Tab-separated table of C-alpha atoms and ligand atoms in Angstrom:
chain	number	residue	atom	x	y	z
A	1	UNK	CA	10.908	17.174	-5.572
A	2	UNK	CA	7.379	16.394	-6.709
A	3	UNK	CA	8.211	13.473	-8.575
A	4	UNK	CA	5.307	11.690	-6.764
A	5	UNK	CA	2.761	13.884	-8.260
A	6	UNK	CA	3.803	14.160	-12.010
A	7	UNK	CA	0.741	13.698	-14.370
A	8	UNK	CA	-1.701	15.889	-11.395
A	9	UNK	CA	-2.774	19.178	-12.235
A	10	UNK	CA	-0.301	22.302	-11.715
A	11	UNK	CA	-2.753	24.218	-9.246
A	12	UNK	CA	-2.375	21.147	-7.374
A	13	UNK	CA	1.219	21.067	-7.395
A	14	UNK	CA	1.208	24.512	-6.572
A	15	UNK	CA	-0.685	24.059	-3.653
A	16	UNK	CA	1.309	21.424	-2.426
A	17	UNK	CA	4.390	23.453	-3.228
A	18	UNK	CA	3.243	26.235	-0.863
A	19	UNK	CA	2.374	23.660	1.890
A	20	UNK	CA	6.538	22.695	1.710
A	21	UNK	CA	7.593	26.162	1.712
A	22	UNK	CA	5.904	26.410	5.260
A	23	UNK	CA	7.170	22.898	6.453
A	24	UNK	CA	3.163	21.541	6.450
A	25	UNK	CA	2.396	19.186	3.934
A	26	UNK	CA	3.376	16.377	6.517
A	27	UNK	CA	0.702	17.974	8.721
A	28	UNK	CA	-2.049	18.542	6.236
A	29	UNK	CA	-1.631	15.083	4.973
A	30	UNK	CA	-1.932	13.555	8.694
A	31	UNK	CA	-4.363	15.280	9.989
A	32	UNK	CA	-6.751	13.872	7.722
A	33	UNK	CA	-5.857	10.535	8.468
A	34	UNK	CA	-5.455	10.122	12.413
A	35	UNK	CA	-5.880	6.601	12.410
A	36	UNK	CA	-3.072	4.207	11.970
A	37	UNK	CA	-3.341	0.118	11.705
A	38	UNK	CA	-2.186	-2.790	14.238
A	39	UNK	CA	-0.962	-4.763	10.461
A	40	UNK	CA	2.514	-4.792	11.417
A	41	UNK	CA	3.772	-8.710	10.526
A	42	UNK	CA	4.368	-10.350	7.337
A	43	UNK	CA	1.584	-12.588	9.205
A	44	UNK	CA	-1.018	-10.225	9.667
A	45	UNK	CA	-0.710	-8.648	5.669
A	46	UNK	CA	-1.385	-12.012	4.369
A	47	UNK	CA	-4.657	-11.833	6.749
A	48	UNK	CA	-5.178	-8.393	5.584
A	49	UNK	CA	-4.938	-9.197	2.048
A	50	UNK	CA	-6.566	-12.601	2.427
A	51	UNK	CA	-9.623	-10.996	3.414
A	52	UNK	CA	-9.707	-8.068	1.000
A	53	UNK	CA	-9.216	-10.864	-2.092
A	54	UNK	CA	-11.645	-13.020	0.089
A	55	UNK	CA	-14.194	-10.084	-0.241
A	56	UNK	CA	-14.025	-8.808	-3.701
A	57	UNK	CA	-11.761	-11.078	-6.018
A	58	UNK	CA	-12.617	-14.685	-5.082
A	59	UNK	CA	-11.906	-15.947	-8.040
A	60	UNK	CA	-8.539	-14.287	-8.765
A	61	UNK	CA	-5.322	-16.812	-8.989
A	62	UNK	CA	-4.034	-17.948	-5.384
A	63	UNK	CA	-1.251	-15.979	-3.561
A	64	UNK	CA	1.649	-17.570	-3.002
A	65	UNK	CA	3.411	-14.796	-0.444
A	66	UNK	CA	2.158	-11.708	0.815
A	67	UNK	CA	4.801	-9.566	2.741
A	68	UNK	CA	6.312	-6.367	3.722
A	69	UNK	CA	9.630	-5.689	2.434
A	70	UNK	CA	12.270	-3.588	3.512
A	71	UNK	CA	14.472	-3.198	0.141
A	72	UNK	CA	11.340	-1.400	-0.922
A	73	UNK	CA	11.597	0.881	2.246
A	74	UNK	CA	13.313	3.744	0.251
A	75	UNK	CA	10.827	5.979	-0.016
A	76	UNK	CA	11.776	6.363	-3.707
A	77	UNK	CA	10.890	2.941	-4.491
A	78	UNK	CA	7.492	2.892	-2.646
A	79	UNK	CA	5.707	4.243	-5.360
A	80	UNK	CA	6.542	5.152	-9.349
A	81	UNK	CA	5.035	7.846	-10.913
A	82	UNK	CA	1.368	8.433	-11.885
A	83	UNK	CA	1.234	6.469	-15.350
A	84	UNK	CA	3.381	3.703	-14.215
A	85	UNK	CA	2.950	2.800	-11.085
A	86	UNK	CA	4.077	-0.830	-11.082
A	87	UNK	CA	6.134	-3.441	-9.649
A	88	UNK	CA	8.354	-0.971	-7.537
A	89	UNK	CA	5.558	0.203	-5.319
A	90	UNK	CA	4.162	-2.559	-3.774
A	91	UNK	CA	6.295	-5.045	-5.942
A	92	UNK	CA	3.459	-7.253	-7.733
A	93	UNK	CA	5.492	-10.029	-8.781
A	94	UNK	CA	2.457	-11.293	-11.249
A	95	UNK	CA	4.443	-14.405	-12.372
A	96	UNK	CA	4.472	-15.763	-8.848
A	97	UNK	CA	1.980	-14.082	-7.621
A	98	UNK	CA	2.930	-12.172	-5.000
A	99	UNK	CA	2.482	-9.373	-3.154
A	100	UNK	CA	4.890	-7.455	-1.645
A	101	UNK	CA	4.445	-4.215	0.640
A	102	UNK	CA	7.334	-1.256	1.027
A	103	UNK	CA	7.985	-1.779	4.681
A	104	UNK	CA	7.403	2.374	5.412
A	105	UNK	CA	3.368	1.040	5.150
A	106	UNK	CA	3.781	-0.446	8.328
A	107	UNK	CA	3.528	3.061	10.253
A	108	UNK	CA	1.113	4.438	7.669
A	109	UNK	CA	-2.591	5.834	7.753
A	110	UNK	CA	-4.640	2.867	7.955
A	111	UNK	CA	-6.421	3.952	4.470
A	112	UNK	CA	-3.103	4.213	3.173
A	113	UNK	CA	-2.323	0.812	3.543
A	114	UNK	CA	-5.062	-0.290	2.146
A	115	UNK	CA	-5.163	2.028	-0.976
A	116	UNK	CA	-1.497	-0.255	-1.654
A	117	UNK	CA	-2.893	-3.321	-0.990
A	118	UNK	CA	-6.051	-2.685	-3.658
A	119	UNK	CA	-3.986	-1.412	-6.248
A	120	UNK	CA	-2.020	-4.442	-6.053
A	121	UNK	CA	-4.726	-7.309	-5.631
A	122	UNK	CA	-6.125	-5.452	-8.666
A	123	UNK	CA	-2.879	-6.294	-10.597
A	124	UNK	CA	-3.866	-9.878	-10.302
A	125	UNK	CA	-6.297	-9.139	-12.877
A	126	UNK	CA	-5.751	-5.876	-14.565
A	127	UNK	CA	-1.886	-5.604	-15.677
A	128	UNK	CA	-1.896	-1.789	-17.102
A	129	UNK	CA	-2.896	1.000	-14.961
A	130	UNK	CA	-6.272	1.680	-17.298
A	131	UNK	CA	-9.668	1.823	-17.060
A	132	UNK	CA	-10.998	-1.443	-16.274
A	133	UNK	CA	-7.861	-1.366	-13.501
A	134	UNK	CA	-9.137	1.764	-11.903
A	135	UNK	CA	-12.548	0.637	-11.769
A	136	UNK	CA	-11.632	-2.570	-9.992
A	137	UNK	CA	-9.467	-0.363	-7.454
A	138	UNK	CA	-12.847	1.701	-6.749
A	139	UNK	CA	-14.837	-1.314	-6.493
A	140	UNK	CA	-12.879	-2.143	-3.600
A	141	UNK	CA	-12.657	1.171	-2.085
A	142	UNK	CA	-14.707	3.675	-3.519
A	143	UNK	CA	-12.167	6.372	-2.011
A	144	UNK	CA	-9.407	5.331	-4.308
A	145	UNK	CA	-8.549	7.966	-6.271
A	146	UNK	CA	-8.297	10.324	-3.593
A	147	UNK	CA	-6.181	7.531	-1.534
A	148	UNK	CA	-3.898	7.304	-4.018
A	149	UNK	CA	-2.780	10.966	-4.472
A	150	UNK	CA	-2.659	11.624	-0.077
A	151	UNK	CA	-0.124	8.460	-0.499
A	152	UNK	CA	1.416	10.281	-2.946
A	153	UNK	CA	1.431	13.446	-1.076
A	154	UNK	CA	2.567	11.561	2.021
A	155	UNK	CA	5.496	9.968	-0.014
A	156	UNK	CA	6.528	13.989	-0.854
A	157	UNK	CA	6.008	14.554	2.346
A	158	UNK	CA	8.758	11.538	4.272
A	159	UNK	CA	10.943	12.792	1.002
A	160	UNK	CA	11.009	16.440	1.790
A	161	UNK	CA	10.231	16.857	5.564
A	162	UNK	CA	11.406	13.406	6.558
A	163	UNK	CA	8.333	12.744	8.596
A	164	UNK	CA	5.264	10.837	7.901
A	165	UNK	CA	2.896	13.114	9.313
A	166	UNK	CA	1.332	14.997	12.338
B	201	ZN	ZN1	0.320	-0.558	-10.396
């Protein structure tokens, strides 16, 4: 059930486990994050992401396609677990360099969108999910860390309450 979460700390999980048992993690996650995003088009993520890479990795390798995709919509394959976190989640296919988004971003918290979209332009340059990658992920937004586990909580949260919040 918490598959999402493996590798955080069991008072966490806890926590989160007592927030199911009264049908409100979907609530505690969305509350927090009220505001949503107008990037709804394949068109509009390449603008997103063109501007983010603009911004902070100018002089990472061009990107052929940036897009949402909906065979990543399962919620299962949004996002793999906390050490590897890879191609599934927002399918970084490095070779080609592309970007791909799970499709269930498009009605997400605007932050959340843009925690995906980090992690991934920060796969252009950091392969492994280590140290120099997480610092380049912070770089970009500083709130990372904390990004990254709500997404996961809001993943646990479509899984068991099948809503995305509020
Ligand atoms: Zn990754």
């Amino acid at each position: 059930m918490l598959r999402y979460l493996a590798g955080y700390p069991p008072a966490l999980l806890a926590q989160v486990r007592a927030l199911i048992a009264e049908g409100r993690l979907a609530e505690s996650v969305g509350r927090r994050y009220p505001e949503g995003h107008e990037v709804k088009t394949d068109r509009a993520l390449y603008a997103y992401v063109g501007e983010l890479k603009a911004r902070y990795m100018r002089n990472a390798p061009a990107l052929a396609k940036v897009q949402y995709d909906m065979r990543l919509q399962a919620v299962r394959n949004a996002l793999g677990t906390h050490t590897t976190v890879s191609r599934v989640q927002g399918g970084n296919l490095r070779a080609k360099r592309e970007i791909r988004v799970a499709s269930l971003f498009k009605q997400a918290p605007a932050p959340f969108l843009k925690m995906i979209v980090v992690h991934e332009l920060a796969h252009l340059k950091e392969r492994e999910h280590d140290k120099a990658f997480y610092s380049l992920c912070t770089h970009m937004e500083p709130e990372y860390h904390q990004l990254e586990l709500d997404v996961r909580l809001w993943l646990t949260a479509l899984e068991v309450e099948g809503v995305a919040g509020g």
